[in-house]
Amino acid sequence: MTYYRPIVRRGRARPAGALPLAGGPAWFAEAECLSRGAAPRLVPASDLPEGWRAALTAPRAPLAGLAMDRARIMGILNVTPDSFSDGGAHIDPDTATAAARAMAEAGAEIIDVGGESTRPGATEVPEREEIARIAPVIGPVAALGAPVSIDTRKAGVARAALAAGAAVVNDVSALTFDPDLAGVCAETGAPVILMHAQGAPETMQDDPRYDDVLLDVFDALAGHLARAEAAGIPRARCVVDPGIGFGKTLDHNLALIRGIALFHGLGVPVLLGASRKGFIGQVSGAPGGAARAPGSVAVALRAAAEGVQLLRVHDVAETAQALALWQATEEGEAA
């Protein structure tokens, strides 16, 4: 199989033959042609096969009413005692709601609420306990106005969250952990974020291996999209996430970030969730938590430059400010 990674550019001086990327302000005049066992080569955008051209250029459907025409910030709200970055900080529903309000005021356009840590080594949380964590939070957070996504692998949790006001399901297992979750998303009409992971959280970092991480993850996500469609979830209601840190080494993570524009070839919005993750500490030497905010912002800007539509972050204000300045300097317009 041949794959095409668009060489993403911005600015008003588009050369003849340049194509728009995913209906947004970015464009590309060339693409990197990739195939297993062959050296990459550049081809002009005009030479792309029709299927790839259509997938790369078509405008993306809105997500829960949010236009996918530029980078949007998803604020992370963990209501868990053991999340890798901020575990326990938002267990109290009032504290969680206040944190969500602050994120929305700082620039988050969607809030991702999770009641189960899926950090490396984490163990499964019983469904009833996960529901008890998220149930008091979803309604008040949804009432703030920004759409809410529920970060869960479980059908019962998703159903409870959607009933309480959540609008999107964000599943790190891409509908493979709970066979009933696809049915919940199809029945309720909820959009779903399909994330790639190699292995379960308990063991995923033991010894992850790939033949070609960029192409392997692309193929896996293509398979997840096909299964979602077969379950009654239209592609227009799907988002893909390459799953930084979920069964990946440092080199795997960096390769995925460098090549992330390839995933636009799946024809749906792309999410990147790299905020405060371990590879940032490996590269920078920063300890955990907020000390990794600068590195997290740097990766978010790289993803935005590659046309990624959703940036899942802890440090909303810092990311929003950086995006505003980046857009003003790159495109000559203030946000």
mmCIF file of C-alpha atoms in Angstrom:
data_model
loop_
_atom_site.group_PDB
_atom_site.id
_atom_site.type_symbol
_atom_site.label_atom_id
_atom_site.label_comp_id
_atom_site.label_asym_id
_atom_site.label_seq_id
_atom_site.Cartn_x
_atom_site.Cartn_y
_atom_site.Cartn_z
ATOM 1 C CA MET A 1 0.000 0.000 0.000
ATOM 2 C CA THR A 2 1.088 3.561 -0.707
ATOM 3 C CA TYR A 3 0.497 6.375 1.762
ATOM 4 C CA TYR A 4 0.692 10.149 1.297
ATOM 5 C CA ARG A 5 1.698 12.586 4.041
ATOM 6 C CA PRO A 6 0.901 16.176 3.050
ATOM 7 C CA ILE A 7 3.715 18.690 3.506
ATOM 8 C CA VAL A 8 1.626 21.248 5.362
ATOM 9 C CA ARG A 9 2.100 24.952 4.767
ATOM 10 C CA ARG A 10 0.303 28.150 5.797
ATOM 11 C CA GLY A 11 0.096 31.722 4.590
ATOM 12 C CA ARG A 12 -1.648 33.457 1.737
ATOM 13 C CA ALA A 13 1.009 32.930 -0.940
ATOM 14 C CA ARG A 14 -0.237 29.560 -2.196
ATOM 15 C CA PRO A 15 1.544 28.259 -5.283
ATOM 16 C CA ALA A 16 -0.436 27.092 -8.278
ATOM 17 C CA GLY A 17 -1.670 23.555 -7.745
ATOM 18 C CA ALA A 18 -1.719 23.747 -3.922
ATOM 19 C CA LEU A 19 -4.645 22.005 -2.261
ATOM 20 C CA PRO A 20 -6.501 23.000 0.920
ATOM 21 C CA LEU A 21 -5.988 20.725 3.922
ATOM 22 C CA ALA A 22 -9.185 19.407 5.519
ATOM 23 C CA GLY A 23 -11.148 22.541 4.754
ATOM 24 C CA GLY A 24 -8.976 24.677 7.035
ATOM 25 C CA PRO A 25 -6.488 27.490 6.453
ATOM 26 C CA ALA A 26 -3.516 25.185 5.827
ATOM 27 C CA TRP A 27 -2.591 23.895 2.387
ATOM 28 C CA PHE A 28 -0.097 21.605 0.712
ATOM 29 C CA ALA A 29 1.578 21.613 -2.671
ATOM 30 C CA GLU A 30 3.532 18.386 -2.128
ATOM 31 C CA ALA A 31 3.112 15.132 -0.271
ATOM 32 C CA GLU A 32 5.603 12.584 0.972
ATOM 33 C CA CYS A 33 4.919 9.252 -0.701
ATOM 34 C CA LEU A 34 5.478 6.416 1.769
ATOM 35 C CA SER A 35 5.439 2.658 1.381
ATOM 36 C CA ARG A 36 6.888 -0.203 3.362
ATOM 37 C CA GLY A 37 10.415 -1.111 2.373
ATOM 38 C CA ALA A 38 10.885 1.847 0.016
ATOM 39 C CA ALA A 39 12.561 5.209 0.458
ATOM 40 C CA PRO A 40 10.178 8.174 0.872
ATOM 41 C CA ARG A 41 9.818 10.514 -2.081
ATOM 42 C CA LEU A 42 8.028 13.781 -2.712
ATOM 43 C CA VAL A 43 5.214 14.063 -5.236
ATOM 44 C CA PRO A 44 3.233 17.145 -6.294
ATOM 45 C CA ALA A 45 -0.257 17.424 -4.847
ATOM 46 C CA SER A 46 -1.640 17.270 -8.379
ATOM 47 C CA ASP A 47 -0.377 13.674 -8.672
ATOM 48 C CA LEU A 48 -2.288 12.328 -5.672
ATOM 49 C CA PRO A 49 -4.719 9.458 -6.282
ATOM 50 C CA GLU A 50 -8.311 10.661 -6.161
ATOM 51 C CA GLY A 51 -9.138 8.817 -2.926
ATOM 52 C CA TRP A 52 -6.240 10.401 -1.055
ATOM 53 C CA ARG A 53 -6.960 13.813 -2.572
ATOM 54 C CA ALA A 54 -10.574 13.660 -1.401
ATOM 55 C CA ALA A 55 -9.673 12.480 2.111
ATOM 56 C CA LEU A 56 -6.973 15.108 2.583
ATOM 57 C CA THR A 57 -8.924 18.087 1.272
ATOM 58 C CA ALA A 58 -12.559 17.554 2.332
ATOM 59 C CA PRO A 59 -13.827 19.841 5.125
ATOM 60 C CA ARG A 60 -14.340 17.983 8.394
ATOM 61 C CA ALA A 61 -17.758 17.701 9.995
ATOM 62 C CA PRO A 62 -18.277 19.716 13.195
ATOM 63 C CA LEU A 63 -17.742 17.904 16.500
ATOM 64 C CA ALA A 64 -20.657 18.481 18.894
ATOM 65 C CA GLY A 65 -21.329 21.769 17.089
ATOM 66 C CA LEU A 66 -17.666 22.817 17.170
ATOM 67 C CA ALA A 67 -16.239 23.607 13.728
ATOM 68 C CA MET A 68 -13.168 21.556 12.870
ATOM 69 C CA ASP A 69 -11.641 24.225 10.628
ATOM 70 C CA ARG A 70 -8.693 25.079 12.898
ATOM 71 C CA ALA A 71 -6.919 23.880 16.053
ATOM 72 C CA ARG A 72 -9.276 23.689 19.038
ATOM 73 C CA ILE A 73 -8.272 23.164 22.659
ATOM 74 C CA MET A 74 -9.700 20.291 24.695
ATOM 75 C CA GLY A 75 -9.156 20.818 28.417
ATOM 76 C CA ILE A 76 -8.405 17.749 30.538
ATOM 77 C CA LEU A 77 -10.483 17.302 33.699
ATOM 78 C CA ASN A 78 -9.488 14.163 35.595
ATOM 79 C CA VAL A 79 -11.834 13.260 38.444
ATOM 80 C CA THR A 80 -9.579 10.439 39.578
ATOM 81 C CA PRO A 81 -7.334 9.942 42.606
ATOM 82 C CA ASP A 82 -4.458 8.542 40.553
ATOM 83 C CA SER A 83 -4.083 10.318 37.209
ATOM 84 C CA PHE A 84 -0.409 10.599 36.231
ATOM 85 C CA SER A 85 -0.360 14.415 36.210
ATOM 86 C CA ASP A 86 -3.047 15.810 38.500
ATOM 87 C CA GLY A 87 -4.550 12.834 40.308
ATOM 88 C CA GLY A 88 -6.832 13.839 43.164
ATOM 89 C CA ALA A 89 -6.906 17.563 42.368
ATOM 90 C CA HIS A 90 -10.495 17.503 41.073
ATOM 91 C CA ILE A 91 -12.175 14.721 43.033
ATOM 92 C CA ASP A 92 -14.590 17.175 44.691
ATOM 93 C CA PRO A 93 -17.394 18.047 42.196
ATOM 94 C CA ASP A 94 -17.354 21.745 43.097
ATOM 95 C CA THR A 95 -13.596 21.898 42.624
ATOM 96 C CA ALA A 96 -13.925 20.061 39.310
ATOM 97 C CA THR A 97 -16.606 22.462 38.081
ATOM 98 C CA ALA A 98 -14.522 25.463 39.078
ATOM 99 C CA ALA A 99 -11.538 24.009 37.222
ATOM 100 C CA ALA A 100 -13.678 23.448 34.117
ATOM 101 C CA ARG A 101 -14.946 27.025 34.296
ATOM 102 C CA ALA A 102 -11.378 28.305 34.490
ATOM 103 C CA MET A 103 -10.396 26.181 31.501
ATOM 104 C CA ALA A 104 -13.322 27.448 29.439
ATOM 105 C CA GLU A 105 -12.517 31.054 30.326
ATOM 106 C CA ALA A 106 -8.876 30.445 29.379
ATOM 107 C CA GLY A 107 -9.743 29.126 25.930
ATOM 108 C CA ALA A 108 -10.824 25.479 26.152
ATOM 109 C CA GLU A 109 -13.624 24.837 23.659
ATOM 110 C CA ILE A 110 -14.373 21.294 24.834
ATOM 111 C CA ILE A 111 -13.841 19.700 28.266
ATOM 112 C CA ASP A 112 -12.759 16.050 28.530
ATOM 113 C CA VAL A 113 -13.911 14.454 31.794
ATOM 114 C CA GLY A 114 -12.387 11.147 32.888
ATOM 115 C CA GLY A 115 -13.044 8.942 35.891
ATOM 116 C CA GLU A 116 -10.494 6.192 35.211
ATOM 117 C CA SER A 117 -6.754 6.675 34.868
ATOM 118 C CA THR A 118 -5.292 4.867 31.866
ATOM 119 C CA ARG A 119 -1.690 5.865 32.578
ATOM 120 C CA PRO A 120 0.957 3.145 32.086
ATOM 121 C CA GLY A 121 0.528 0.518 34.799
ATOM 122 C CA ALA A 122 -2.980 1.617 35.792
ATOM 123 C CA THR A 123 -5.506 -1.051 36.707
ATOM 124 C CA GLU A 124 -9.142 -1.147 35.644
ATOM 125 C CA VAL A 125 -11.687 0.788 37.733
ATOM 126 C CA PRO A 126 -15.047 -0.959 38.273
ATOM 127 C CA GLU A 127 -17.819 0.568 36.201
ATOM 128 C CA ARG A 128 -19.939 1.514 39.207
ATOM 129 C CA GLU A 129 -17.037 3.377 40.800
ATOM 130 C CA GLU A 130 -16.217 5.200 37.566
ATOM 131 C CA ILE A 131 -19.847 6.320 37.226
ATOM 132 C CA ALA A 132 -19.854 7.537 40.829
ATOM 133 C CA ARG A 133 -16.835 9.720 40.050
ATOM 134 C CA ILE A 134 -18.130 11.337 36.859
ATOM 135 C CA ALA A 135 -21.890 11.538 37.540
ATOM 136 C CA PRO A 136 -21.820 14.575 39.891
ATOM 137 C CA VAL A 137 -19.499 16.455 37.526
ATOM 138 C CA ILE A 138 -20.861 16.041 33.986
ATOM 139 C CA GLY A 139 -24.071 18.068 34.415
ATOM 140 C CA PRO A 140 -22.519 21.125 36.092
ATOM 141 C CA VAL A 141 -19.623 21.165 33.628
ATOM 142 C CA ALA A 142 -21.944 20.832 30.621
ATOM 143 C CA ALA A 143 -24.003 23.724 31.983
ATOM 144 C CA LEU A 144 -20.967 25.989 31.516
ATOM 145 C CA GLY A 145 -21.619 25.937 27.764
ATOM 146 C CA ALA A 146 -18.636 24.150 26.225
ATOM 147 C CA PRO A 147 -19.349 20.618 24.969
ATOM 148 C CA VAL A 148 -18.193 17.815 27.262
ATOM 149 C CA SER A 149 -16.525 14.580 26.214
ATOM 150 C CA ILE A 150 -16.457 11.548 28.470
ATOM 151 C CA ASP A 151 -13.112 9.755 28.573
ATOM 152 C CA THR A 152 -14.137 6.140 29.106
ATOM 153 C CA ARG A 153 -13.813 2.620 27.732
ATOM 154 C CA LYS A 154 -17.123 1.418 29.195
ATOM 155 C CA ALA A 155 -20.642 1.439 27.760
ATOM 156 C CA GLY A 156 -22.357 1.975 31.125
ATOM 157 C CA VAL A 157 -20.187 4.972 31.947
ATOM 158 C CA ALA A 158 -20.716 6.484 28.513
ATOM 159 C CA ARG A 159 -24.468 6.019 28.728
ATOM 160 C CA ALA A 160 -24.605 7.676 32.158
ATOM 161 C CA ALA A 161 -22.419 10.564 31.016
ATOM 162 C CA LEU A 162 -24.382 11.163 27.826
ATOM 163 C CA ALA A 163 -27.619 11.148 29.801
ATOM 164 C CA ALA A 164 -26.123 13.744 32.166
ATOM 165 C CA GLY A 165 -25.124 16.112 29.364
ATOM 166 C CA ALA A 166 -21.901 14.855 27.762
ATOM 167 C CA ALA A 167 -21.820 15.133 23.977
ATOM 168 C CA VAL A 168 -18.790 13.079 22.854
ATOM 169 C CA VAL A 169 -17.260 9.711 23.804
ATOM 170 C CA ASN A 170 -13.454 9.581 23.975
ATOM 171 C CA ASP A 171 -12.355 5.932 24.086
ATOM 172 C CA VAL A 172 -8.670 5.081 24.465
ATOM 173 C CA SER A 173 -9.446 1.531 23.317
ATOM 174 C CA ALA A 174 -11.193 2.619 20.086
ATOM 175 C CA LEU A 175 -14.303 0.597 20.973
ATOM 176 C CA THR A 176 -12.347 -2.630 21.542
ATOM 177 C CA PHE A 177 -12.520 -2.865 25.345
ATOM 178 C CA ASP A 178 -16.294 -3.016 25.832
ATOM 179 C CA PRO A 179 -18.243 -4.612 22.961
ATOM 180 C CA ASP A 180 -21.370 -2.659 23.957
ATOM 181 C CA LEU A 181 -19.852 0.817 23.681
ATOM 182 C CA ALA A 182 -20.163 1.027 19.898
ATOM 183 C CA GLY A 183 -23.870 0.344 20.232
ATOM 184 C CA VAL A 184 -24.266 3.145 22.766
ATOM 185 C CA CYS A 185 -22.556 5.612 20.420
ATOM 186 C CA ALA A 186 -24.619 4.448 17.437
ATOM 187 C CA GLU A 187 -27.891 4.557 19.373
ATOM 188 C CA THR A 188 -27.348 7.977 20.941
ATOM 189 C CA GLY A 189 -25.717 9.607 17.931
ATOM 190 C CA ALA A 190 -22.678 10.559 20.006
ATOM 191 C CA PRO A 191 -19.460 11.312 18.144
ATOM 192 C CA VAL A 192 -16.558 9.087 19.174
ATOM 193 C CA ILE A 193 -12.820 9.653 19.436
ATOM 194 C CA LEU A 194 -10.961 6.490 18.433
ATOM 195 C CA MET A 195 -7.495 6.285 19.950
ATOM 196 C CA HIS A 196 -4.744 3.850 19.032
ATOM 197 C CA ALA A 197 -3.180 1.811 21.839
ATOM 198 C CA GLN A 198 -0.948 -1.224 21.743
ATOM 199 C CA GLY A 199 -1.932 -3.366 24.713
ATOM 200 C CA ALA A 200 -3.809 -2.569 27.927
ATOM 201 C CA PRO A 201 -2.670 0.157 30.354
ATOM 202 C CA GLU A 202 -1.331 -2.463 32.766
ATOM 203 C CA THR A 203 1.270 -3.750 30.290
ATOM 204 C CA MET A 204 1.359 -1.436 27.266
ATOM 205 C CA GLN A 205 4.786 0.025 28.038
ATOM 206 C CA ASP A 206 6.509 -3.301 28.730
ATOM 207 C CA ASP A 207 8.053 -3.727 25.269
ATOM 208 C CA PRO A 208 6.068 -2.020 22.480
ATOM 209 C CA ARG A 209 7.188 -2.916 18.958
ATOM 210 C CA TYR A 210 6.173 -1.896 15.433
ATOM 211 C CA ASP A 211 7.392 -2.627 11.922
ATOM 212 C CA ASP A 212 6.807 1.019 10.974
ATOM 213 C CA VAL A 213 5.053 2.908 13.753
ATOM 214 C CA LEU A 214 3.566 5.637 11.550
ATOM 215 C CA LEU A 215 2.139 3.255 8.956
ATOM 216 C CA ASP A 216 1.140 0.615 11.506
ATOM 217 C CA VAL A 217 -0.853 3.137 13.557
ATOM 218 C CA PHE A 218 -2.459 4.537 10.389
ATOM 219 C CA ASP A 219 -3.589 1.050 9.360
ATOM 220 C CA ALA A 220 -4.901 0.289 12.851
ATOM 221 C CA LEU A 221 -6.913 3.520 12.952
ATOM 222 C CA ALA A 222 -8.289 2.817 9.485
ATOM 223 C CA GLY A 223 -9.471 -0.542 10.820
ATOM 224 C CA HIS A 224 -11.066 1.090 13.871
ATOM 225 C CA LEU A 225 -12.926 3.538 11.615
ATOM 226 C CA ALA A 226 -14.209 0.694 9.450
ATOM 227 C CA ARG A 227 -15.470 -1.187 12.504
ATOM 228 C CA ALA A 228 -17.164 1.939 13.860
ATOM 229 C CA GLU A 229 -18.947 2.441 10.548
ATOM 230 C CA ALA A 230 -20.017 -1.205 10.518
ATOM 231 C CA ALA A 231 -21.487 -0.693 13.998
ATOM 232 C CA GLY A 232 -23.635 2.194 12.765
ATOM 233 C CA ILE A 233 -21.396 5.158 13.620
ATOM 234 C CA PRO A 234 -20.920 7.325 10.514
ATOM 235 C CA ARG A 235 -17.363 8.382 9.706
ATOM 236 C CA ALA A 236 -18.557 12.001 9.988
ATOM 237 C CA ARG A 237 -19.001 11.403 13.736
ATOM 238 C CA CYS A 238 -15.484 10.003 14.264
ATOM 239 C CA VAL A 239 -12.158 11.520 15.310
ATOM 240 C CA VAL A 240 -8.814 9.687 15.367
ATOM 241 C CA ASP A 241 -5.996 9.931 17.921
ATOM 242 C CA PRO A 242 -2.603 8.209 17.356
ATOM 243 C CA GLY A 243 -2.320 7.532 21.098
ATOM 244 C CA ILE A 244 0.938 9.135 22.202
ATOM 245 C CA GLY A 245 2.356 7.151 25.134
ATOM 246 C CA PHE A 246 -0.057 4.240 24.778
ATOM 247 C CA GLY A 247 2.224 1.359 23.903
ATOM 248 C CA LYS A 248 4.959 3.547 22.411
ATOM 249 C CA THR A 249 8.611 4.224 23.149
ATOM 250 C CA LEU A 250 10.191 7.675 22.978
ATOM 251 C CA ASP A 251 11.202 7.079 19.366
ATOM 252 C CA HIS A 252 7.703 5.889 18.478
ATOM 253 C CA ASN A 253 6.134 9.006 20.005
ATOM 254 C CA LEU A 254 8.498 11.351 18.189
ATOM 255 C CA ALA A 255 7.934 9.581 14.869
ATOM 256 C CA LEU A 256 4.164 9.911 15.235
ATOM 257 C CA ILE A 257 4.392 13.618 16.045
ATOM 258 C CA ARG A 258 6.750 14.269 13.133
ATOM 259 C CA GLY A 259 4.473 12.403 10.736
ATOM 260 C CA ILE A 260 1.090 13.293 12.212
ATOM 261 C CA ALA A 261 -0.152 14.966 9.018
ATOM 262 C CA LEU A 262 -0.428 11.472 7.513
ATOM 263 C CA PHE A 263 -3.534 10.858 9.610
ATOM 264 C CA HIS A 264 -5.447 13.540 7.692
ATOM 265 C CA GLY A 265 -5.570 10.859 5.001
ATOM 266 C CA LEU A 266 -8.211 9.078 7.077
ATOM 267 C CA GLY A 267 -10.646 11.876 6.225
ATOM 268 C CA VAL A 268 -11.662 12.755 9.789
ATOM 269 C CA PRO A 269 -10.451 15.244 12.434
ATOM 270 C CA VAL A 270 -7.217 14.375 14.217
ATOM 271 C CA LEU A 271 -6.634 14.737 17.969
ATOM 272 C CA LEU A 272 -3.261 14.850 19.677
ATOM 273 C CA GLY A 273 -2.988 14.113 23.396
ATOM 274 C CA ALA A 274 0.639 14.610 24.376
ATOM 275 C CA SER A 275 0.235 16.956 27.330
ATOM 276 C CA ARG A 276 2.698 16.408 30.207
ATOM 277 C CA LYS A 277 3.450 12.860 29.069
ATOM 278 C CA GLY A 278 6.581 10.925 29.941
ATOM 279 C CA PHE A 279 8.380 11.457 26.635
ATOM 280 C CA ILE A 280 8.420 15.215 27.331
ATOM 281 C CA GLY A 281 10.351 14.498 30.508
ATOM 282 C CA GLN A 282 12.660 12.104 28.647
ATOM 283 C CA VAL A 283 13.563 14.772 26.100
ATOM 284 C CA SER A 284 13.658 17.822 28.378
ATOM 285 C CA GLY A 285 14.596 16.396 31.752
ATOM 286 C CA ALA A 286 11.553 18.057 33.323
ATOM 287 C CA PRO A 287 9.927 16.193 36.225
ATOM 288 C CA GLY A 288 6.223 15.387 36.064
ATOM 289 C CA GLY A 289 3.208 17.661 36.253
ATOM 290 C CA ALA A 290 3.249 21.366 35.457
ATOM 291 C CA ALA A 291 7.022 21.365 34.959
ATOM 292 C CA ARG A 292 6.299 19.768 31.572
ATOM 293 C CA ALA A 293 3.975 22.592 30.467
ATOM 294 C CA PRO A 294 6.537 24.330 28.204
ATOM 295 C CA GLY A 295 7.316 21.097 26.383
ATOM 296 C CA SER A 296 3.616 20.318 26.117
ATOM 297 C CA VAL A 297 2.953 23.699 24.513
ATOM 298 C CA ALA A 298 5.813 23.160 22.052
ATOM 299 C CA VAL A 299 4.325 19.842 20.916
ATOM 300 C CA ALA A 300 0.834 21.385 20.662
ATOM 301 C CA LEU A 301 2.177 24.127 18.383
ATOM 302 C CA ARG A 302 3.902 21.546 16.195
ATOM 303 C CA ALA A 303 0.617 19.651 15.903
ATOM 304 C CA ALA A 304 -1.337 22.813 15.077
ATOM 305 C CA ALA A 305 1.192 23.613 12.359
ATOM 306 C CA GLU A 306 0.449 20.172 10.877
ATOM 307 C CA GLY A 307 -3.287 20.894 10.756
ATOM 308 C CA VAL A 308 -4.340 18.885 13.823
ATOM 309 C CA GLN A 309 -7.839 19.955 14.823
ATOM 310 C CA LEU A 310 -7.970 18.969 18.516
ATOM 311 C CA LEU A 311 -5.275 19.513 21.140
ATOM 312 C CA ARG A 312 -5.977 17.699 24.416
ATOM 313 C CA VAL A 313 -4.092 19.625 27.097
ATOM 314 C CA HIS A 314 -3.772 20.271 30.829
ATOM 315 C CA ASP A 315 -2.310 23.761 30.457
ATOM 316 C CA VAL A 316 -5.127 25.544 28.667
ATOM 317 C CA ALA A 317 -4.172 29.193 29.220
ATOM 318 C CA GLU A 318 -0.578 28.640 28.162
ATOM 319 C CA THR A 319 -1.605 26.698 25.058
ATOM 320 C CA ALA A 320 -4.260 29.246 24.072
ATOM 321 C CA GLN A 321 -1.818 32.136 24.366
ATOM 322 C CA ALA A 322 0.826 30.300 22.357
ATOM 323 C CA LEU A 323 -1.699 29.406 19.647
ATOM 324 C CA ALA A 324 -2.873 33.004 19.368
ATOM 325 C CA LEU A 325 0.670 34.303 18.903
ATOM 326 C CA TRP A 326 1.610 31.486 16.538
ATOM 327 C CA GLN A 327 -1.439 32.153 14.382
ATOM 328 C CA ALA A 328 -0.749 35.887 14.319
ATOM 329 C CA THR A 329 2.831 35.376 13.176
ATOM 330 C CA GLU A 330 2.231 32.470 10.789
ATOM 331 C CA GLU A 331 -0.940 33.660 9.114
ATOM 332 C CA GLY A 332 -0.807 37.420 9.696
ATOM 333 C CA GLU A 333 -4.077 37.410 11.616
ATOM 334 C CA ALA A 334 -4.967 37.548 15.303
ATOM 335 C CA ALA A 335 -7.127 34.712 16.600
#
